Amino acid sequence: MRKGYYGKFGGVFVPETLMPSIYELEEAFFRWWRSRDFRKEFEGYLKDYVGRPTPLYHASNLSVRCGLTLYLKREDLCHTGAHKIINALGQALLAKKMGKRRVIAETGAGQHGVAVATAAALLGLECCIYMGADDVERQKMNVIRMDMLGAEVRGVETGTRTLKDAINEALRDWVTNVRTTHYILGTVFGPYPYPQMVKEFVSVIGREAARQIWKKEKRLPDVVVACVGGGSNAMGIFYPFLKRKEVTLVGVEAGGKGISTGHHAARFQGGKVGIFQGTKSYVLQDSNGQILDTYSIAPGLDYASVGPEHSFLMESQRVTYTSATDEETLEAFFLTSREEGIIPALESSHALAYVIKNCTRWKDKLVLVNLSGRGDKDVETVSRTISP
Amino acid sequence: MNEITNVFRRLNREGKKALIPYVTGGDPSIEKTYEFMEFLARNGADIIEVGIPFSDPMADGPVIQRASERALKAGTAVKDIFALVRRFNKAFTIPVVLMGYLNPIYAYGVERFVSEAADNGVKGLIIVDMPPEEAGEICPLLRKYGIASIFLATPVTNRDRILKIKKIARGFLYFVSVTGVTGERDEIPTDILEKIKEIKGLISLPVTLGFGISHPRIVEEFFPYLDGFVVGSALVRRWEHSFSVDDPELKNFFQEMVIACHGS
């Protein structure tokens, strides 16, 4: 396999100005990732600052209701409310090692932005977060949090005013300030080495979950389910199970208002292979190769492309990708809140929606869901759907 | 021998520099772009760079972003750009090079794109988000169809990369004046002179300067060290005033740039 590729997917599709930094990052990541001291520092933060290992919780009420055994990997209990802090801390530590004094990031739901602002505050880095203007509206609370953490939030008014436009602006900033700035990309996406590096950081989720479920159930789960936006929480929990073929892996994309309406963000339902924002992967695009506007109630899934390794796992059929609509997602959101007393993020609710929808298929089976984030940020959005 | 090389040879003999204006194809319509190209060709352009609009131009500043949006709003597709170049080539001998992002080319089909580009008289191709590492598929095709593969170098491109680019670059080398996106700048840092000299020492291709060329003064400053100048945002910003080739500010500016590159 070519370096930086997962089958035919991946690569490094960036302007020439960024190439030296891409190499610098690759070299730094592999050097420090092998360093015992770096690992110790990183794992120290994960334990005492993030609060890892996160619990694996047997959701008994939902289990009874669905007729299966459901475990939730409680990433919602991470400091800042989602798994995003893992990658943010890993890359911020790396930025320090590379001698960069400033970090930038894109954010959709605001979770990655908050995570980066947090890591930057902790490690004393200057921080600037790009966020689509529409997302600034949708996720006000996270904007306020970033501001309180000392980060500058720049609303992006261009294009569709969502995550992809925030990435464009972050890339423009990086091209401009490449000598002093590290770009903390928030998912297993973009040019190599990002997909690989982010995967290595977040794979702690799956390693913990495998160990925990083994301890509780003395066996591997029958199915592992995660939502897929860029795909970091899914990659994190899937990674240790990829080689165990007896474990079914399911990725759930944003079905929005339904695939047939065109208002969705399900790349594997309506996309085709293309090159976008640094990598070759499945992309929602028109016949002229222009990137399509996407839609989801969950801003963290509202993106036109997907991590290249997910495309590889889809084509090699190791992972099954499906989608859940907004409606199904909201149902799962309320059910989990009321049955378990856990308000899940709308992103993670997509994974729960899959389980609820398919409970007959997984009857009496052992099901593991990555509850990638908590839903505090979504309460406004959700309350608008009940009382418009 | 590619026509691009001939242009630089001739200008070199005459002690002039190539003036390479950039226009976004289809901004605000293909018909208007044709008028613009006609104006540029009649008034001193040596090579014309035509941008293929893309929905997510990550290496472009606000002016070219807007141009791209207008072109897409008008429904501009790759086939329209080819038709534009074909029409231009019937009336003018000035070489046209295309500049764009990879996805629209990929969606069109890479070989189909290259062969039709050649059929319609495209002389060179610049793909902004395709570094040499990812050029393995398209470069042999460009050679096969006689289109120059134009690559970029920047102030942070080191010697090893320059040598890597040298192996596959044809036509001219596009030196990006600053780390950053396209757009006008008041000043270009003169510390890039060292880098330009390093590149000239390693590469025999003509080297042009682009990004931020906002004023004839910048051309004068760098005149002795380079073979040509690409003017994009400064021109497109004046173009979007009225989309008219009779716009006095547009005419004056272009005239001044011609004088700076060619002498009066």
mmCIF file of N, CA and C in Angstrom, chain A residues 185-294:
data_model
loop_
_atom_site.group_PDB
_atom_site.id
_atom_site.type_symbol
_atom_site.label_atom_id
_atom_site.label_comp_id
_atom_site.label_asym_id
_atom_site.label_seq_id
_atom_site.Cartn_x
_atom_site.Cartn_y
_atom_site.Cartn_z
ATOM 1 N N LEU A 185 -6.455 19.511 13.078
ATOM 2 C CA LEU A 185 -7.622 18.989 12.368
ATOM 3 C C LEU A 185 -8.354 18.038 13.318
ATOM 4 N N GLY A 186 -9.689 18.100 13.307
ATOM 5 C CA GLY A 186 -10.457 17.452 14.360
ATOM 6 C C GLY A 186 -10.899 16.039 14.110
ATOM 7 N N THR A 187 -10.527 15.463 12.988
ATOM 8 C CA THR A 187 -11.021 14.109 12.745
ATOM 9 C C THR A 187 -10.052 13.328 11.859
ATOM 10 N N VAL A 188 -10.434 12.067 11.561
ATOM 11 C CA VAL A 188 -9.542 11.184 10.781
ATOM 12 C C VAL A 188 -9.645 11.529 9.300
ATOM 13 N N PHE A 189 -9.422 12.790 9.007
ATOM 14 C CA PHE A 189 -9.642 13.293 7.656
ATOM 15 C C PHE A 189 -8.431 14.105 7.209
ATOM 16 N N GLY A 190 -8.553 14.720 6.045
ATOM 17 C CA GLY A 190 -7.510 15.624 5.560
ATOM 18 C C GLY A 190 -6.304 14.872 5.031
ATOM 19 N N PRO A 191 -5.246 15.648 4.737
ATOM 20 C CA PRO A 191 -4.049 15.029 4.164
ATOM 21 C C PRO A 191 -3.347 14.123 5.172
ATOM 22 N N TYR A 192 -2.705 13.073 4.661
ATOM 23 C CA TYR A 192 -1.828 12.280 5.497
ATOM 24 C C TYR A 192 -0.778 13.224 6.078
ATOM 25 N N PRO A 193 -0.361 13.135 7.347
ATOM 26 C CA PRO A 193 -0.611 12.031 8.283
ATOM 27 C C PRO A 193 -1.834 12.196 9.193
ATOM 28 N N TYR A 194 -2.687 13.209 8.936
ATOM 29 C CA TYR A 194 -3.804 13.409 9.870
ATOM 30 C C TYR A 194 -4.662 12.160 10.114
ATOM 31 N N PRO A 195 -5.141 11.486 9.055
ATOM 32 C CA PRO A 195 -6.031 10.350 9.341
ATOM 33 C C PRO A 195 -5.369 9.298 10.228
ATOM 34 N N GLN A 196 -4.091 9.078 9.998
ATOM 35 C CA GLN A 196 -3.354 8.073 10.760
ATOM 36 C C GLN A 196 -3.101 8.551 12.192
ATOM 37 N N MET A 197 -2.662 9.788 12.301
ATOM 38 C CA MET A 197 -2.321 10.347 13.610
ATOM 39 C C MET A 197 -3.555 10.411 14.517
ATOM 40 N N VAL A 198 -4.646 10.928 13.978
ATOM 41 C CA VAL A 198 -5.853 11.070 14.791
ATOM 42 C C VAL A 198 -6.360 9.688 15.200
ATOM 43 N N LYS A 199 -6.266 8.730 14.281
ATOM 44 C CA LYS A 199 -6.682 7.366 14.606
ATOM 45 C C LYS A 199 -5.858 6.805 15.777
ATOM 46 N N GLU A 200 -4.564 7.017 15.719
ATOM 47 C CA GLU A 200 -3.704 6.504 16.798
ATOM 48 C C GLU A 200 -4.108 7.124 18.132
ATOM 49 N N PHE A 201 -4.357 8.428 18.120
ATOM 50 C CA PHE A 201 -4.749 9.102 19.362
ATOM 51 C C PHE A 201 -6.071 8.537 19.903
ATOM 52 N N VAL A 202 -7.090 8.452 19.042
ATOM 53 C CA VAL A 202 -8.429 8.107 19.545
ATOM 54 C C VAL A 202 -8.639 6.608 19.741
ATOM 55 N N SER A 203 -7.694 5.796 19.288
ATOM 56 C CA SER A 203 -7.885 4.348 19.418
ATOM 57 C C SER A 203 -7.921 3.906 20.884
ATOM 58 N N VAL A 204 -7.558 4.804 21.784
ATOM 59 C CA VAL A 204 -7.662 4.507 23.214
ATOM 60 C C VAL A 204 -9.118 4.163 23.577
ATOM 61 N N ILE A 205 -10.069 4.748 22.859
ATOM 62 C CA ILE A 205 -11.496 4.472 23.124
ATOM 63 C C ILE A 205 -11.783 2.984 22.940
ATOM 64 N N GLY A 206 -11.372 2.464 21.809
ATOM 65 C CA GLY A 206 -11.643 1.063 21.497
ATOM 66 C C GLY A 206 -10.852 0.110 22.377
ATOM 67 N N ARG A 207 -9.606 0.471 22.677
ATOM 68 C CA ARG A 207 -8.796 -0.413 23.533
ATOM 69 C C ARG A 207 -9.420 -0.538 24.915
ATOM 70 N N GLU A 208 -9.851 0.597 25.448
ATOM 71 C CA GLU A 208 -10.528 0.547 26.752
ATOM 72 C C GLU A 208 -11.815 -0.274 26.664
ATOM 73 N N ALA A 209 -12.610 -0.001 25.645
ATOM 74 C CA ALA A 209 -13.916 -0.657 25.517
ATOM 75 C C ALA A 209 -13.757 -2.167 25.384
ATOM 76 N N ALA A 210 -12.783 -2.610 24.613
ATOM 77 C CA ALA A 210 -12.561 -4.044 24.426
ATOM 78 C C ALA A 210 -12.205 -4.691 25.766
ATOM 79 N N ARG A 211 -11.323 -4.028 26.494
ATOM 80 C CA ARG A 211 -10.904 -4.544 27.793
ATOM 81 C C ARG A 211 -12.107 -4.588 28.762
ATOM 82 N N GLN A 212 -12.875 -3.511 28.773
ATOM 83 C CA GLN A 212 -13.992 -3.397 29.715
ATOM 84 C C GLN A 212 -15.095 -4.411 29.417
ATOM 85 N N ILE A 213 -15.403 -4.585 28.157
ATOM 86 C CA ILE A 213 -16.513 -5.493 27.843
ATOM 87 C C ILE A 213 -16.092 -6.941 28.100
ATOM 88 N N TRP A 214 -14.817 -7.187 27.889
ATOM 89 C CA TRP A 214 -14.270 -8.513 28.163
ATOM 90 C C TRP A 214 -14.387 -8.817 29.661
ATOM 91 N N LYS A 215 -14.096 -7.819 30.439
ATOM 92 C CA LYS A 215 -14.152 -7.987 31.882
ATOM 93 C C LYS A 215 -15.587 -8.234 32.360
ATOM 94 N N LYS A 216 -16.524 -7.509 31.751
ATOM 95 C CA LYS A 216 -17.909 -7.624 32.210
ATOM 96 C C LYS A 216 -18.636 -8.838 31.628
ATOM 97 N N GLU A 217 -18.357 -9.119 30.371
ATOM 98 C CA GLU A 217 -19.155 -10.147 29.681
ATOM 99 C C GLU A 217 -18.344 -11.374 29.281
ATOM 100 N N LYS A 218 -17.058 -11.319 29.503
ATOM 101 C CA LYS A 218 -16.151 -12.405 29.146
ATOM 102 C C LYS A 218 -16.214 -12.767 27.654
ATOM 103 N N ARG A 219 -16.596 -11.820 26.850
ATOM 104 C CA ARG A 219 -16.581 -12.060 25.412
ATOM 105 C C ARG A 219 -16.583 -10.731 24.643
ATOM 106 N N LEU A 220 -16.376 -10.846 23.357
ATOM 107 C CA LEU A 220 -16.404 -9.649 22.518
ATOM 108 C C LEU A 220 -17.851 -9.313 22.175
ATOM 109 N N PRO A 221 -18.130 -8.047 21.857
ATOM 110 C CA PRO A 221 -19.495 -7.705 21.457
ATOM 111 C C PRO A 221 -19.834 -8.323 20.096
ATOM 112 N N ASP A 222 -21.134 -8.501 19.852
ATOM 113 C CA ASP A 222 -21.552 -8.977 18.533
ATOM 114 C C ASP A 222 -21.505 -7.845 17.512
ATOM 115 N N VAL A 223 -21.809 -6.642 17.990
ATOM 116 C CA VAL A 223 -21.820 -5.500 17.066
ATOM 117 C C VAL A 223 -21.362 -4.235 17.796
ATOM 118 N N VAL A 224 -20.564 -3.436 17.095
ATOM 119 C CA VAL A 224 -20.127 -2.148 17.620
ATOM 120 C C VAL A 224 -20.701 -1.070 16.698
ATOM 121 N N VAL A 225 -21.351 -0.075 17.300
ATOM 122 C CA VAL A 225 -22.040 0.955 16.502
ATOM 123 C C VAL A 225 -21.515 2.339 16.868
ATOM 124 N N ALA A 226 -21.261 3.149 15.853
ATOM 125 C CA ALA A 226 -20.812 4.533 16.089
ATOM 126 C C ALA A 226 -21.338 5.425 14.978
ATOM 127 N N CYS A 227 -21.559 6.686 15.312
ATOM 128 C CA CYS A 227 -21.936 7.644 14.275
ATOM 129 C C CYS A 227 -20.685 8.034 13.482
ATOM 130 N N VAL A 228 -20.894 8.456 12.221
ATOM 131 C CA VAL A 228 -19.758 8.815 11.374
ATOM 132 C C VAL A 228 -19.987 10.177 10.731
ATOM 133 N N GLY A 229 -19.202 11.160 11.193
ATOM 134 C CA GLY A 229 -19.161 12.451 10.512
ATOM 135 C C GLY A 229 -17.883 12.418 9.702
ATOM 136 N N GLY A 230 -16.827 13.000 10.235
ATOM 137 C CA GLY A 230 -15.500 12.766 9.673
ATOM 138 C C GLY A 230 -15.076 11.336 9.983
ATOM 139 N N GLY A 231 -15.465 10.898 11.175
ATOM 140 C CA GLY A 231 -15.280 9.490 11.510
ATOM 141 C C GLY A 231 -14.310 9.187 12.626
ATOM 142 N N SER A 232 -13.997 10.181 13.492
ATOM 143 C CA SER A 232 -12.977 9.881 14.498
ATOM 144 C C SER A 232 -13.492 9.017 15.643
ATOM 145 N N ASN A 233 -14.719 9.282 16.126
ATOM 146 C CA ASN A 233 -15.173 8.442 17.245
ATOM 147 C C ASN A 233 -15.384 7.012 16.773
ATOM 148 N N ALA A 234 -15.861 6.866 15.518
ATOM 149 C CA ALA A 234 -16.062 5.532 14.960
ATOM 150 C C ALA A 234 -14.720 4.821 14.791
ATOM 151 N N MET A 235 -13.750 5.521 14.216
ATOM 152 C CA MET A 235 -12.450 4.899 14.017
ATOM 153 C C MET A 235 -11.836 4.519 15.359
ATOM 154 N N GLY A 236 -12.033 5.383 16.342
ATOM 155 C CA GLY A 236 -11.483 5.123 17.673
ATOM 156 C C GLY A 236 -12.020 3.856 18.289
ATOM 157 N N ILE A 237 -13.307 3.635 18.147
ATOM 158 C CA ILE A 237 -13.873 2.436 18.786
ATOM 159 C C ILE A 237 -13.754 1.205 17.880
ATOM 160 N N PHE A 238 -13.734 1.407 16.561
ATOM 161 C CA PHE A 238 -13.616 0.256 15.647
ATOM 162 C C PHE A 238 -12.208 -0.347 15.640
ATOM 163 N N TYR A 239 -11.229 0.529 15.711
ATOM 164 C CA TYR A 239 -9.833 0.147 15.417
ATOM 165 C C TYR A 239 -9.408 -1.181 16.044
ATOM 166 N N PRO A 240 -9.567 -1.335 17.384
ATOM 167 C CA PRO A 240 -9.104 -2.593 17.983
ATOM 168 C C PRO A 240 -9.942 -3.809 17.564
ATOM 169 N N PHE A 241 -11.114 -3.601 16.996
ATOM 170 C CA PHE A 241 -11.982 -4.719 16.610
ATOM 171 C C PHE A 241 -11.841 -5.087 15.132
ATOM 172 N N LEU A 242 -11.105 -4.285 14.377
ATOM 173 C CA LEU A 242 -11.055 -4.498 12.927
ATOM 174 C C LEU A 242 -10.597 -5.910 12.567
ATOM 175 N N LYS A 243 -9.660 -6.413 13.340
ATOM 176 C CA LYS A 243 -9.109 -7.739 13.023
ATOM 177 C C LYS A 243 -10.003 -8.877 13.518
ATOM 178 N N ARG A 244 -10.932 -8.570 14.399
ATOM 179 C CA ARG A 244 -11.826 -9.618 14.916
ATOM 180 C C ARG A 244 -13.056 -9.675 14.022
ATOM 181 N N LYS A 245 -12.970 -10.527 13.027
ATOM 182 C CA LYS A 245 -14.021 -10.565 12.000
ATOM 183 C C LYS A 245 -15.390 -10.965 12.546
ATOM 184 N N GLU A 246 -15.396 -11.623 13.718
ATOM 185 C CA GLU A 246 -16.683 -12.043 14.279
ATOM 186 C C GLU A 246 -17.466 -10.854 14.847
ATOM 187 N N VAL A 247 -16.802 -9.696 14.982
ATOM 188 C CA VAL A 247 -17.491 -8.505 15.484
ATOM 189 C C VAL A 247 -17.993 -7.673 14.293
ATOM 190 N N THR A 248 -19.302 -7.482 14.229
ATOM 191 C CA THR A 248 -19.881 -6.643 13.176
ATOM 192 C C THR A 248 -19.664 -5.167 13.553
ATOM 193 N N LEU A 249 -19.247 -4.384 12.588
ATOM 194 C CA LEU A 249 -19.022 -2.955 12.847
ATOM 195 C C LEU A 249 -19.997 -2.153 11.996
ATOM 196 N N VAL A 250 -20.676 -1.212 12.635
ATOM 197 C CA VAL A 250 -21.676 -0.414 11.913
ATOM 198 C C VAL A 250 -21.403 1.080 12.107
ATOM 199 N N GLY A 251 -21.269 1.786 11.012
ATOM 200 C CA GLY A 251 -21.114 3.238 11.047
ATOM 201 C C GLY A 251 -22.423 3.889 10.605
ATOM 202 N N VAL A 252 -22.869 4.893 11.343
ATOM 203 C CA VAL A 252 -24.157 5.516 11.031
ATOM 204 C C VAL A 252 -23.950 6.968 10.595
ATOM 205 N N GLU A 253 -24.339 7.241 9.356
ATOM 206 C CA GLU A 253 -24.205 8.600 8.820
ATOM 207 C C GLU A 253 -25.500 9.375 9.042
ATOM 208 N N ALA A 254 -25.433 10.663 8.739
ATOM 209 C CA ALA A 254 -26.589 11.529 8.933
ATOM 210 C C ALA A 254 -27.543 11.406 7.747
ATOM 211 N N GLY A 255 -28.715 10.843 8.005
ATOM 212 C CA GLY A 255 -29.718 10.701 6.949
ATOM 213 C C GLY A 255 -30.575 11.955 6.775
ATOM 214 N N GLY A 256 -30.398 12.924 7.659
ATOM 215 C CA GLY A 256 -31.100 14.209 7.540
ATOM 216 C C GLY A 256 -32.606 14.033 7.402
ATOM 217 N N LYS A 257 -33.155 14.652 6.354
ATOM 218 C CA LYS A 257 -34.604 14.559 6.128
ATOM 219 C C LYS A 257 -34.967 13.333 5.303
ATOM 220 N N GLY A 258 -33.988 12.463 5.101
ATOM 221 C CA GLY A 258 -34.210 11.272 4.269
ATOM 222 C C GLY A 258 -33.336 11.335 3.034
ATOM 223 N N ILE A 259 -32.736 10.210 2.666
ATOM 224 C CA ILE A 259 -31.782 10.203 1.551
ATOM 225 C C ILE A 259 -32.440 10.695 0.260
ATOM 226 N N SER A 260 -33.707 10.294 0.043
ATOM 227 C CA SER A 260 -34.371 10.641 -1.225
ATOM 228 C C SER A 260 -34.625 12.142 -1.352
ATOM 229 N N THR A 261 -34.653 12.869 -0.221
ATOM 230 C CA THR A 261 -34.906 14.315 -0.296
ATOM 231 C C THR A 261 -33.666 15.093 -0.749
ATOM 232 N N GLY A 262 -32.494 14.452 -0.673
ATOM 233 C CA GLY A 262 -31.255 15.162 -0.977
ATOM 234 C C GLY A 262 -30.731 15.985 0.182
ATOM 235 N N HIS A 263 -31.523 16.132 1.226
ATOM 236 C CA HIS A 263 -31.087 16.897 2.393
ATOM 237 C C HIS A 263 -30.504 15.962 3.455
ATOM 238 N N HIS A 264 -29.247 15.607 3.276
ATOM 239 C CA HIS A 264 -28.615 14.666 4.202
ATOM 240 C C HIS A 264 -27.103 14.849 4.129
ATOM 241 N N ALA A 265 -26.389 14.023 4.872
ATOM 242 C CA ALA A 265 -24.931 14.048 4.796
ATOM 243 C C ALA A 265 -24.411 12.609 4.783
ATOM 244 N N ALA A 266 -25.114 11.755 4.032
ATOM 245 C CA ALA A 266 -24.727 10.343 3.959
ATOM 246 C C ALA A 266 -23.872 10.112 2.717
ATOM 247 N N ARG A 267 -22.565 10.231 2.892
ATOM 248 C CA ARG A 267 -21.616 10.143 1.793
ATOM 249 C C ARG A 267 -21.638 8.799 1.103
ATOM 250 N N PHE A 268 -21.875 7.742 1.878
ATOM 251 C CA PHE A 268 -21.869 6.405 1.283
ATOM 252 C C PHE A 268 -23.204 6.062 0.631
ATOM 253 N N GLN A 269 -24.206 6.893 0.804
ATOM 254 C CA GLN A 269 -25.493 6.677 0.144
ATOM 255 C C GLN A 269 -25.543 7.476 -1.155
ATOM 256 N N GLY A 270 -25.066 8.706 -1.116
ATOM 257 C CA GLY A 270 -25.242 9.549 -2.296
ATOM 258 C C GLY A 270 -23.953 10.120 -2.866
ATOM 259 N N GLY A 271 -22.814 9.758 -2.293
ATOM 260 C CA GLY A 271 -21.562 10.361 -2.742
ATOM 261 C C GLY A 271 -20.814 9.499 -3.739
ATOM 262 N N LYS A 272 -19.766 10.071 -4.304
ATOM 263 C CA LYS A 272 -18.846 9.274 -5.109
ATOM 264 C C LYS A 272 -17.410 9.708 -4.805
ATOM 265 N N VAL A 273 -16.463 8.917 -5.296
ATOM 266 C CA VAL A 273 -15.073 9.174 -4.940
ATOM 267 C C VAL A 273 -14.612 10.510 -5.515
ATOM 268 N N GLY A 274 -13.959 11.295 -4.696
ATOM 269 C CA GLY A 274 -13.446 12.575 -5.160
ATOM 270 C C GLY A 274 -12.266 13.009 -4.310
ATOM 271 N N ILE A 275 -11.772 14.212 -4.608
ATOM 272 C CA ILE A 275 -10.642 14.747 -3.844
ATOM 273 C C ILE A 275 -11.083 16.052 -3.218
ATOM 274 N N PHE A 276 -11.071 16.077 -1.899
ATOM 275 C CA PHE A 276 -11.616 17.247 -1.214
ATOM 276 C C PHE A 276 -10.867 17.481 0.087
ATOM 277 N N GLN A 277 -10.447 18.709 0.287
ATOM 278 C CA GLN A 277 -9.789 19.135 1.523
ATOM 279 C C GLN A 277 -8.678 18.191 1.949
ATOM 280 N N GLY A 278 -7.864 17.855 0.962
ATOM 281 C CA GLY A 278 -6.617 17.167 1.281
ATOM 282 C C GLY A 278 -6.578 15.679 1.072
ATOM 283 N N THR A 279 -7.733 15.068 0.787
ATOM 284 C CA THR A 279 -7.712 13.608 0.715
ATOM 285 C C THR A 279 -8.672 13.078 -0.336
ATOM 286 N N LYS A 280 -8.397 11.840 -0.769
ATOM 287 C CA LYS A 280 -9.292 11.174 -1.710
ATOM 288 C C LYS A 280 -10.205 10.255 -0.918
ATOM 289 N N SER A 281 -11.513 10.488 -1.051
ATOM 290 C CA SER A 281 -12.482 9.713 -0.279
ATOM 291 C C SER A 281 -13.850 9.861 -0.943
ATOM 292 N N TYR A 282 -14.887 9.327 -0.299
ATOM 293 C CA TYR A 282 -16.241 9.558 -0.809
ATOM 294 C C TYR A 282 -16.644 10.996 -0.515
ATOM 295 N N VAL A 283 -17.256 11.635 -1.513
ATOM 296 C CA VAL A 283 -17.629 13.042 -1.380
ATOM 297 C C VAL A 283 -19.029 13.248 -1.967
ATOM 298 N N LEU A 284 -19.840 14.026 -1.270
ATOM 299 C CA LEU A 284 -21.129 14.438 -1.845
ATOM 300 C C LEU A 284 -20.859 15.589 -2.807
ATOM 301 N N GLN A 285 -21.076 15.331 -4.092
ATOM 302 C CA GLN A 285 -20.722 16.316 -5.114
ATOM 303 C C GLN A 285 -21.690 16.211 -6.282
ATOM 304 N N ASP A 286 -21.746 17.283 -7.079
ATOM 305 C CA ASP A 286 -22.603 17.213 -8.261
ATOM 306 C C ASP A 286 -21.802 16.609 -9.420
ATOM 307 N N SER A 287 -22.426 16.512 -10.579
ATOM 308 C CA SER A 287 -21.760 15.828 -11.695
ATOM 309 C C SER A 287 -20.552 16.609 -12.206
ATOM 310 N N ASN A 288 -20.447 17.898 -11.857
ATOM 311 C CA ASN A 288 -19.290 18.700 -12.266
ATOM 312 C C ASN A 288 -18.171 18.701 -11.223
ATOM 313 N N GLY A 289 -18.342 17.912 -10.175
ATOM 314 C CA GLY A 289 -17.296 17.853 -9.154
ATOM 315 C C GLY A 289 -17.348 19.018 -8.173
ATOM 316 N N GLN A 290 -18.468 19.758 -8.160
ATOM 317 C CA GLN A 290 -18.628 20.821 -7.152
ATOM 318 C C GLN A 290 -19.217 20.189 -5.889
ATOM 319 N N ILE A 291 -18.732 20.653 -4.728
ATOM 320 C CA ILE A 291 -19.130 20.029 -3.480
ATOM 321 C C ILE A 291 -20.553 20.459 -3.112
ATOM 322 N N LEU A 292 -21.356 19.504 -2.720
ATOM 323 C CA LEU A 292 -22.756 19.795 -2.418
ATOM 324 C C LEU A 292 -22.933 20.282 -0.989
ATOM 325 N N ASP A 293 -23.982 21.040 -0.837
ATOM 326 C CA ASP A 293 -24.414 21.483 0.473
ATOM 327 C C ASP A 293 -24.984 20.254 1.187
ATOM 328 N N THR A 294 -24.639 20.104 2.463
ATOM 329 C CA THR A 294 -25.141 18.947 3.191
ATOM 330 C C THR A 294 -26.107 19.415 4.276
#
